[in-house]
Coordinates of C-alpha atoms in Angstrom, one line a residue:
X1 CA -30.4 -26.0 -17.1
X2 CA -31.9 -28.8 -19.2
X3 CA -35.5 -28.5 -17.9
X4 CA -37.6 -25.3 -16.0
X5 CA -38.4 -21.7 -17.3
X6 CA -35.0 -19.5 -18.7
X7 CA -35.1 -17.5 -15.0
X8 CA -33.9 -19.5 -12.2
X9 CA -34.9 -18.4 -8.3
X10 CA -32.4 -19.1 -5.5
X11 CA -34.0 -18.9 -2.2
X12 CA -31.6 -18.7 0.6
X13 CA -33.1 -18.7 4.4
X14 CA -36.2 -17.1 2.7
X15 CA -34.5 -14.4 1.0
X16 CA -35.1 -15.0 -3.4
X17 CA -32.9 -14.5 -6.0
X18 CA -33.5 -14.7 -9.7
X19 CA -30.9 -15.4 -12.4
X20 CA -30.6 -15.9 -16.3
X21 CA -29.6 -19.8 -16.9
X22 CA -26.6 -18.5 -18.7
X23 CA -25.2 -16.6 -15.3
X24 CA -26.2 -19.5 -13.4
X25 CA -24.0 -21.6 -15.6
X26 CA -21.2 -19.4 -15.0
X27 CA -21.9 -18.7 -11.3
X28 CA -18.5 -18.2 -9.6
X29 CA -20.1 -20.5 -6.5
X30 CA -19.7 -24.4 -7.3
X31 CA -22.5 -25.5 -5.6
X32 CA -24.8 -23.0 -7.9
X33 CA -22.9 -23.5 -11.3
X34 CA -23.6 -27.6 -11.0
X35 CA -27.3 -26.3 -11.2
X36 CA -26.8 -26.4 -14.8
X37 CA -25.8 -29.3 -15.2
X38 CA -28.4 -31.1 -13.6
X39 CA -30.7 -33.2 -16.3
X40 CA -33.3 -34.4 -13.7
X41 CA -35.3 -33.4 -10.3
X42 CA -33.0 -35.5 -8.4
X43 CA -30.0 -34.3 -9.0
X44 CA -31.3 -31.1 -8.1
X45 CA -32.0 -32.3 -5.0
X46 CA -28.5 -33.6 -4.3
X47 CA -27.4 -29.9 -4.4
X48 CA -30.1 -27.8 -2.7
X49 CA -33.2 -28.9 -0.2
X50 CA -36.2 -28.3 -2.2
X51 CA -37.4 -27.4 -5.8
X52 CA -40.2 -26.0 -7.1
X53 CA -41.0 -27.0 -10.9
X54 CA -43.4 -24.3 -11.0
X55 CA -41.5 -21.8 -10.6
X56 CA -38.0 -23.3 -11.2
X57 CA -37.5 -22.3 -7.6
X58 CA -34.3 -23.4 -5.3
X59 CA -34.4 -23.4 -2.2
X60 CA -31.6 -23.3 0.2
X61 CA -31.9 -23.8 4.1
X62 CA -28.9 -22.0 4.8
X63 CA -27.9 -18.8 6.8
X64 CA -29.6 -15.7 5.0
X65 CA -27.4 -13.2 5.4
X66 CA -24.4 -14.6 5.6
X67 CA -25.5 -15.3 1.7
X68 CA -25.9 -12.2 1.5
X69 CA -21.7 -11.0 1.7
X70 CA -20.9 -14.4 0.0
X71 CA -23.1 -12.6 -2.9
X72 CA -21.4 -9.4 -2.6
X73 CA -18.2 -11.8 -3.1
X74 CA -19.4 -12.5 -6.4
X75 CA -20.2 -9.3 -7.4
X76 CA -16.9 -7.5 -5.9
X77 CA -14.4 -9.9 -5.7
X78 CA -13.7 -9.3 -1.5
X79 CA -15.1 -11.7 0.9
X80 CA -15.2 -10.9 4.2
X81 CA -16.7 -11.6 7.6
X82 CA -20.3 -10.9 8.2
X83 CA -20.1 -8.5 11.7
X84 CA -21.6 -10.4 14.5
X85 CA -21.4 -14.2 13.3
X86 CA -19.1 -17.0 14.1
X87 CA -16.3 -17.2 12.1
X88 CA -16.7 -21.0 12.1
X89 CA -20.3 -20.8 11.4
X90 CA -19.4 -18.8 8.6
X91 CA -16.7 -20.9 7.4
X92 CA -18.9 -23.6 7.2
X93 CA -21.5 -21.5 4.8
X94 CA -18.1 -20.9 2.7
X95 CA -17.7 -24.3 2.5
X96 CA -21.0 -25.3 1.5
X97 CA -21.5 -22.9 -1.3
X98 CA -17.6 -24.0 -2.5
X99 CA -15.6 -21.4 -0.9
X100 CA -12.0 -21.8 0.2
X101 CA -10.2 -19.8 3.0
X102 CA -8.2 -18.9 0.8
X103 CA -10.9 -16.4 -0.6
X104 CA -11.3 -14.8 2.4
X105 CA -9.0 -10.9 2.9
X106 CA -6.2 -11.0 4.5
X107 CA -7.4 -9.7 7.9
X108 CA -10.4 -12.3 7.7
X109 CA -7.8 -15.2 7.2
X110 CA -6.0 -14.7 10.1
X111 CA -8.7 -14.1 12.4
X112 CA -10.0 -18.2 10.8
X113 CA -6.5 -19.3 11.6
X114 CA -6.9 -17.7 14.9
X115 CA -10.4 -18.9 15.7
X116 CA -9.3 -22.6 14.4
X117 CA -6.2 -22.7 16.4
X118 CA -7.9 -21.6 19.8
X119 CA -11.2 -24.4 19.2
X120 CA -8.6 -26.9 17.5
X121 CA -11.4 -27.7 15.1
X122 CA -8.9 -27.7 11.8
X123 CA -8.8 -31.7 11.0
X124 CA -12.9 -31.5 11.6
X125 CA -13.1 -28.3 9.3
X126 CA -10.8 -29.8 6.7
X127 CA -12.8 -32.7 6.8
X128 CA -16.4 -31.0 6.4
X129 CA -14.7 -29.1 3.5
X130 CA -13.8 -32.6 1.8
X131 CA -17.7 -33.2 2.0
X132 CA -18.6 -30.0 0.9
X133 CA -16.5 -30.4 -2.4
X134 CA -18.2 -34.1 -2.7
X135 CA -21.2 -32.7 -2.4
X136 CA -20.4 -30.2 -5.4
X137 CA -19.5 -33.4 -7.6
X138 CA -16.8 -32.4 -9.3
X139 CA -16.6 -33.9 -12.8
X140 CA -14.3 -36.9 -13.3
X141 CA -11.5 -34.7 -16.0
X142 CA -11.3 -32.5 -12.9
X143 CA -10.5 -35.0 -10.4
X144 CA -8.0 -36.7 -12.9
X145 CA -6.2 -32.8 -12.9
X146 CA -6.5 -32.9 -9.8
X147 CA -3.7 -36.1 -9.2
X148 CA -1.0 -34.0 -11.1
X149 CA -2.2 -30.9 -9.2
X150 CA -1.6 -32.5 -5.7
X151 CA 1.8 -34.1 -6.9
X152 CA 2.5 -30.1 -7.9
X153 CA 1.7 -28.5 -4.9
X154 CA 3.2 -31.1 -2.8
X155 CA 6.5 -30.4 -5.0
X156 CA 6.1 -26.3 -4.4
X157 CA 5.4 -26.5 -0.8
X158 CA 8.6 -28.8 -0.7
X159 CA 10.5 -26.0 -1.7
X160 CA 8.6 -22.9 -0.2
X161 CA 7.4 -24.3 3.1
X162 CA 10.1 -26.2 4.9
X163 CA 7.6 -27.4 7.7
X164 CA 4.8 -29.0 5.5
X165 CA 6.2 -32.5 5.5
X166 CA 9.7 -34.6 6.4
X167 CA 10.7 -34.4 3.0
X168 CA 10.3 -30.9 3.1
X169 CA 12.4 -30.4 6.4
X170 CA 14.9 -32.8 4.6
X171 CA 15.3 -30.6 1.8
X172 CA 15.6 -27.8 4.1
X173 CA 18.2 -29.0 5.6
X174 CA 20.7 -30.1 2.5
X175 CA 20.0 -26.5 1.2
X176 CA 20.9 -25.1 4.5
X177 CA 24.4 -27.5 4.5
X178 CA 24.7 -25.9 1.1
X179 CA 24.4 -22.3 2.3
X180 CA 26.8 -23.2 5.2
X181 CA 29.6 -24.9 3.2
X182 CA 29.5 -22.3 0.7
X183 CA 29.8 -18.9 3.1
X184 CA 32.6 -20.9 4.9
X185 CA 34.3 -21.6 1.9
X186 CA 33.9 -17.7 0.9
X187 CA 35.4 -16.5 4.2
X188 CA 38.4 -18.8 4.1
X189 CA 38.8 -17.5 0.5
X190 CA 39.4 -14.3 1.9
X191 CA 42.3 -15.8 4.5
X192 CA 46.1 -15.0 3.9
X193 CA 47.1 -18.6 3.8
X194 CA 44.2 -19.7 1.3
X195 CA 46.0 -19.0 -1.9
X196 CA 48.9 -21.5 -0.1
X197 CA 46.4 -23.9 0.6
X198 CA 44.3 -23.6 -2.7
X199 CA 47.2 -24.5 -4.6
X200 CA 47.5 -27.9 -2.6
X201 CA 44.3 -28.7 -2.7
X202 CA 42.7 -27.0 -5.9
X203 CA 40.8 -29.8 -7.2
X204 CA 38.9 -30.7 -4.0
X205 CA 38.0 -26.7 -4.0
X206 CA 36.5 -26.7 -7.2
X207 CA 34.4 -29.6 -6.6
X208 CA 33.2 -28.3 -3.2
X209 CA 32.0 -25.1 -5.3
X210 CA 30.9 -26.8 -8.4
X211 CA 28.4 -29.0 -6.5
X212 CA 27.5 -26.2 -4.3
X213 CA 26.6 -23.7 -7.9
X214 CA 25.3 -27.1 -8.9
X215 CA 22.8 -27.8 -6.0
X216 CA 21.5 -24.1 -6.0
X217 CA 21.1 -24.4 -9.8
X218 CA 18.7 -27.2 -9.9
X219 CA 17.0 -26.1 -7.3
X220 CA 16.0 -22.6 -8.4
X221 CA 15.3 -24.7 -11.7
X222 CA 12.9 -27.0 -10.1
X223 CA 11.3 -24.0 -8.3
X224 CA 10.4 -22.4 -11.3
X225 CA 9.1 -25.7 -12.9
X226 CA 6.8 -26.3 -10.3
X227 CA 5.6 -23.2 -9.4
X228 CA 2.0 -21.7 -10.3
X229 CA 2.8 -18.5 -12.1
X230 CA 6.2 -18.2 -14.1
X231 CA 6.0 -14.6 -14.4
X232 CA 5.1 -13.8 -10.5
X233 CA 8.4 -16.5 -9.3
X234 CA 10.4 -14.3 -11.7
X235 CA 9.5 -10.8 -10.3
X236 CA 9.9 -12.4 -6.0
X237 CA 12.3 -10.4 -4.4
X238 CA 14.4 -14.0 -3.2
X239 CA 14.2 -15.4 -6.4
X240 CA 16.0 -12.6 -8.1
X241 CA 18.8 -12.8 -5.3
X242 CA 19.0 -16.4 -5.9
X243 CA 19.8 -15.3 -9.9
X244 CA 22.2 -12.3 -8.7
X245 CA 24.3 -15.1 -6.1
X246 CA 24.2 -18.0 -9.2
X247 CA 25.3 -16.0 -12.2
X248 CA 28.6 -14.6 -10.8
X249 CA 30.0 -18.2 -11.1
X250 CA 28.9 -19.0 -14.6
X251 CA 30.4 -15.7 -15.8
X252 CA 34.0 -16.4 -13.8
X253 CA 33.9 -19.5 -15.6
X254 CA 32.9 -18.1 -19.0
X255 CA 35.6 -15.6 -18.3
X256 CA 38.4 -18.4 -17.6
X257 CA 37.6 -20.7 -20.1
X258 CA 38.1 -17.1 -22.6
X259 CA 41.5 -16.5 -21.0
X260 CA 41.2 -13.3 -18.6
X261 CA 42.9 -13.9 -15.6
X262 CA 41.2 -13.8 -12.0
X263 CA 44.1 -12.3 -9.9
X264 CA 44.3 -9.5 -12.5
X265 CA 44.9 -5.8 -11.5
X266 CA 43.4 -4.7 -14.6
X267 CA 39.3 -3.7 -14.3
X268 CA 39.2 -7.6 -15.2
X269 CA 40.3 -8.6 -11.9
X270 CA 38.6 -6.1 -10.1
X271 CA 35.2 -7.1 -11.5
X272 CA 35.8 -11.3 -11.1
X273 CA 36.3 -10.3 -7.3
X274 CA 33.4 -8.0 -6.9
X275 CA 31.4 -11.1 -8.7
X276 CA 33.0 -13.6 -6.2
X277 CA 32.2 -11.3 -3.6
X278 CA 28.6 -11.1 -4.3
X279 CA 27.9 -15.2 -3.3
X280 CA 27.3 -13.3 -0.2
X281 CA 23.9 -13.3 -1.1
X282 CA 23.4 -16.6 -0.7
X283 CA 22.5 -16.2 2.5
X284 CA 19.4 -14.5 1.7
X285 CA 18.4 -18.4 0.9
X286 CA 18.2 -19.0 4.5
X287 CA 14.7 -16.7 4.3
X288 CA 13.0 -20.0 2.7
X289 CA 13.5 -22.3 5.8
X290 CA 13.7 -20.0 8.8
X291 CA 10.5 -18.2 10.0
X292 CA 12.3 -15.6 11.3
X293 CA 14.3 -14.1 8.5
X294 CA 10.8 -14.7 6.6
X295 CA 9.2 -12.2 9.6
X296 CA 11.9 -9.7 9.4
X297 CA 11.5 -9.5 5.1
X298 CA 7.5 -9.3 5.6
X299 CA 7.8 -6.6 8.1
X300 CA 10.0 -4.0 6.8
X301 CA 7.6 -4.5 3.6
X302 CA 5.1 -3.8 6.0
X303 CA 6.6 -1.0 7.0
X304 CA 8.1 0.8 4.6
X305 CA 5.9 3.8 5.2
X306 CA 7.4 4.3 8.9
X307 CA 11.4 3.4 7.6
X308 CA 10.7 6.4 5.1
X309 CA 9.3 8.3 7.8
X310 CA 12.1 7.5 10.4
X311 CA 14.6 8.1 7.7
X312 CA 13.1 11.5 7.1
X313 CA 13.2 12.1 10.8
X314 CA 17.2 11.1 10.8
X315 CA 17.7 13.2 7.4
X316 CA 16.4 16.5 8.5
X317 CA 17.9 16.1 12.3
X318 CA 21.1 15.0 10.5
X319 CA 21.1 18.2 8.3
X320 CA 20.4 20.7 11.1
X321 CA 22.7 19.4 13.4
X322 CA 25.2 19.3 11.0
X323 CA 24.9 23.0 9.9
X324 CA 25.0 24.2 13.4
X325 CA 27.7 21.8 14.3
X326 CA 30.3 23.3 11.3
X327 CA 29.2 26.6 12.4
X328 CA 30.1 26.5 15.8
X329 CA 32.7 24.3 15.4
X330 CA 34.6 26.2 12.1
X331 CA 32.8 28.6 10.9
X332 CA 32.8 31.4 13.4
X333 CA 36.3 31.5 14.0
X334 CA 36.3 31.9 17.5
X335 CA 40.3 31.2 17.9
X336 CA 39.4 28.0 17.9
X337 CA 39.0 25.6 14.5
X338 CA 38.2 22.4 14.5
X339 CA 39.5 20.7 11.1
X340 CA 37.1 17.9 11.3
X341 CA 34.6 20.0 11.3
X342 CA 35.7 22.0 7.9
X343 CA 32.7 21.5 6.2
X344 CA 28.7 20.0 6.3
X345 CA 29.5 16.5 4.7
X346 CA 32.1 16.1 7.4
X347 CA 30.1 17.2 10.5
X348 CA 27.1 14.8 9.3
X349 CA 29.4 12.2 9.5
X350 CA 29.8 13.2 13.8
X351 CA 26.0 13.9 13.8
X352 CA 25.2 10.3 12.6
X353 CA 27.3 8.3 14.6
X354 CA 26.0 10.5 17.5
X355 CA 22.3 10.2 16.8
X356 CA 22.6 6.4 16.5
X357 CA 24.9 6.6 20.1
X358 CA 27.7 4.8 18.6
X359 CA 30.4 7.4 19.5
X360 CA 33.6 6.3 17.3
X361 CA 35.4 9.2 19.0
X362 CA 37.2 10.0 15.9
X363 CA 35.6 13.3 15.7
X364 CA 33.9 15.0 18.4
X365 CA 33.7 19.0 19.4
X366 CA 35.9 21.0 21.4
X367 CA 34.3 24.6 21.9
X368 CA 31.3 24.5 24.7
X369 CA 28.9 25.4 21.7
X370 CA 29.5 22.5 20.3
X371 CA 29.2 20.0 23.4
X372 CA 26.0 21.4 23.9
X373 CA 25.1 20.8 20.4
X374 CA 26.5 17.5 21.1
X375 CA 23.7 16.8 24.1
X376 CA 21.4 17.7 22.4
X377 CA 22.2 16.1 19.3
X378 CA 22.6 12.6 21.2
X379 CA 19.1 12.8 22.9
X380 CA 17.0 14.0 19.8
X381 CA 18.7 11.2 18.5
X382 CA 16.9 8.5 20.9
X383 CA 13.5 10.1 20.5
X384 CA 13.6 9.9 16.7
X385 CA 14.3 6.8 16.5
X386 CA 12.4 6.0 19.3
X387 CA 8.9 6.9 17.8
X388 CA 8.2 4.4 15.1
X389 CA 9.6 1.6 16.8
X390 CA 6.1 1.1 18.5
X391 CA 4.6 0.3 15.0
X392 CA 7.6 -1.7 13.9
X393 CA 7.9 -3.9 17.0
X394 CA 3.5 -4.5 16.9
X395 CA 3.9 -5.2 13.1
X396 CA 6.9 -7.5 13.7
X397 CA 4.7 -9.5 15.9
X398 CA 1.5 -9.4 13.8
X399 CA 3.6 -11.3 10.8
X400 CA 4.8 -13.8 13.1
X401 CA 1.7 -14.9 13.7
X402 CA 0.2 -14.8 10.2
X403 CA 3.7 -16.7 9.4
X404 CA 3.1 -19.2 12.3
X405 CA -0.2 -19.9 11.3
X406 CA -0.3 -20.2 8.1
X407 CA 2.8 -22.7 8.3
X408 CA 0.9 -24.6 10.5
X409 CA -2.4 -24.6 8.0
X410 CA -0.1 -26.2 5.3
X411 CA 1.0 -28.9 7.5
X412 CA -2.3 -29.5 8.5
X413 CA -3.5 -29.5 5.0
X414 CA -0.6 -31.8 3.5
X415 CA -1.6 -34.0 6.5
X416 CA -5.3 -34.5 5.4
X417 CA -4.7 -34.8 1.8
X418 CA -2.1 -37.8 3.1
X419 CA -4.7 -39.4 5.0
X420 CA -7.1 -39.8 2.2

């Protein structure tokens, strides 16, 4: 600070706090940090209510304590709700200080999105936060970044969230075309009377899948362009599938152009068709514009810990069962022997398809022991995979609604920022 003593006082809703002028200058809260920058007693003024000369005191007529977890923000990175206070009202001391939603935990965020939803206060919330920033005053090289920044994030919610503008939708909906065009074009492939009607039409074909290859190209291109953190787009789970779905077709190509047939028998042949065969994943696209499919991916990452755990359950039922079931069936040699039974790989095949209640009926026992085995194998078999469905199903629906609302908070963002 160019003028005062070298400790600076905050006081919040009564409660001081003192501070070097170099930690003030480097004060993760906006409003604070512009302290330093001040050259005279009215620009201090602009950013807090009072000052003392004296003591080079600030004072702050804000909420005390929720200062106090906005401080403990600073000093452990987690910001979180103060027990007992509006979640508004505490958005609003966010805000003030410089604060972002964004900033907030995970838990915290939805419970704003919540709280905004059922008040339908956003537009008045995003507006107040417009103010706050004003208030701030961010330098002019800043607001000159910021122009390019907008333009960015506009481009990167284009591609990642199909409902934050028309364009968005638009896009959306070409890609989806895409996706559509290019699975039909993969099942017909697998038709008796394609090759016949390849050969008629071979040139049309090839276009259809070059501009398909060449639409998902530039898009995952334009993706990684625009988005905020090369490395992090590069290790997303969709991205890589969107590299595993692309590359097959440059390597067929590189293959052709070097002379090594596609039909081949040879492990040639076998390997182009495997590669064809893997565009299949380009229906993992359809995660980017579908809230849904985006639900179903954020929920078995959820819950990974009860799939393990109901796989477990499946894996030691399925292993029991199956001893018991090759024993009673074969192994005892009763008079009776059933073949399919003749060892414990093949009986876990019965116990599986039994657990799950699908019943192929190409193996099932024929000795009482083994029918009983069976009832009792079939019912275990609901209850196992009974029991974690509970979590699954309340997770499911929790990441809807984080989805659903945090879909909605980029919309209503992109709207504000078009409004002004």
């Amino acid at each position: 600070m160019k003028f005062g003593k070298s400790i600076c006082v905050l006081n919040v809703g009564g409660t001081r706090y003192a501070f070097t002028r170099d930690v003030i200058r480097d004060f993760p809260l906006r409003r604070v940090s512009r302290l330093h920058a001040c050259a005279t007693e009215k620009e201090v003024l602009e950013l807090c209510d009072d000052y003392d000369r004296e003591r080079n005191e600030f004072f702050f007529d804000r909420h005390a304590q929720a200062f106090v977890f906005i401080m403990l923000y600073v000093r452990s990175g987690k910001l979180r709700f103060v027990p007992g206070v509006c979640e508004l009202s505490f958005y609003a001391e966010m805000l003030y200080w410089g604060l972002e939603s964004a900033h907030l935990d995970a838990c915290c965020q939805k419970r704003l999105d919540e709280r905004l939803s059922e008040v339908g206060l956003s537009e008045q919330v995003v507006d107040s936060g417009e103010e706050t920033r004003s208030l701030v005053g961010e330098p002019v090289a800043v607001m000159q970044l910021t122009e390019r920044g907008k333009w960015l994030e506009r481009a990167r919610r284009a591609f990642e969230e199909p409902n934050s503008s028309l364009g968005a939708q638009l896009l959306a909906t070409v890609s989806v075309v895409f996706v559509i065009v290019s699975m039909v074009m993969l099942c017909a492939s697998t038709l008796p009377d394609w090759d016949t009607a390849k050969k008629n039409t071979v040139e049309e074909h090839r276009i259809v899948e070059a501009v398909c290859i060449g639409w998902f190209t530039a898009e995952c291109i334009l993706r990684f362009l625009v988005a905020r953190d090369k490395w992090d787009f590069l290790r997303r789970p969709l991205n890589i599938i969107d590299v595993v779905a692309i590359t097959p077709y440059y390597v067929t190509m590189t293959m052709a152009r070097a002379g090594v047939p596609g039909a081949g028998l040879g492990v040639a042949g076998v390997f182009l068709r495997a590669l064809r065969m893997m565009r299949v994943f380009w229906l993992m696209k359809l995660a980017r514009h579908f809230l849904g499919l985006q639900t179903l991916g954020l929920t078995l990452r959820r819950c990974y810990r009860e799939m393990v755990m109901l796989m477990v359950f499946v894996c030691v039922a399925m292993a029991i069962y199956s001893a018991l079931a090759q024993l009673l069936e074969h192994g005892l040699d009763l008079g009776v022997r059933n073949q399919d039974y003749a060892s414990i790989p093949a009986a876990a095949w019965w116990v599986i398809i039994s657990m799950t209640t699908v019943g192929y009926g190409d193996v099932y026992p024929i000795t009482v022991g083994g029918r009983v085995l069976g009832g009792m194998c079939v019912v275990s078999g609901i209850v196992l995979l009974a029991l974690p469905i509970t979590f699954i199903y309340h997770s499911f629906v929790q990441c809807y609604q984080e989805l659903r609302l945090r879909s909605a908070r980029y919309a209503r963002s992109l709207s504000a920022e078009m409004l002004q």
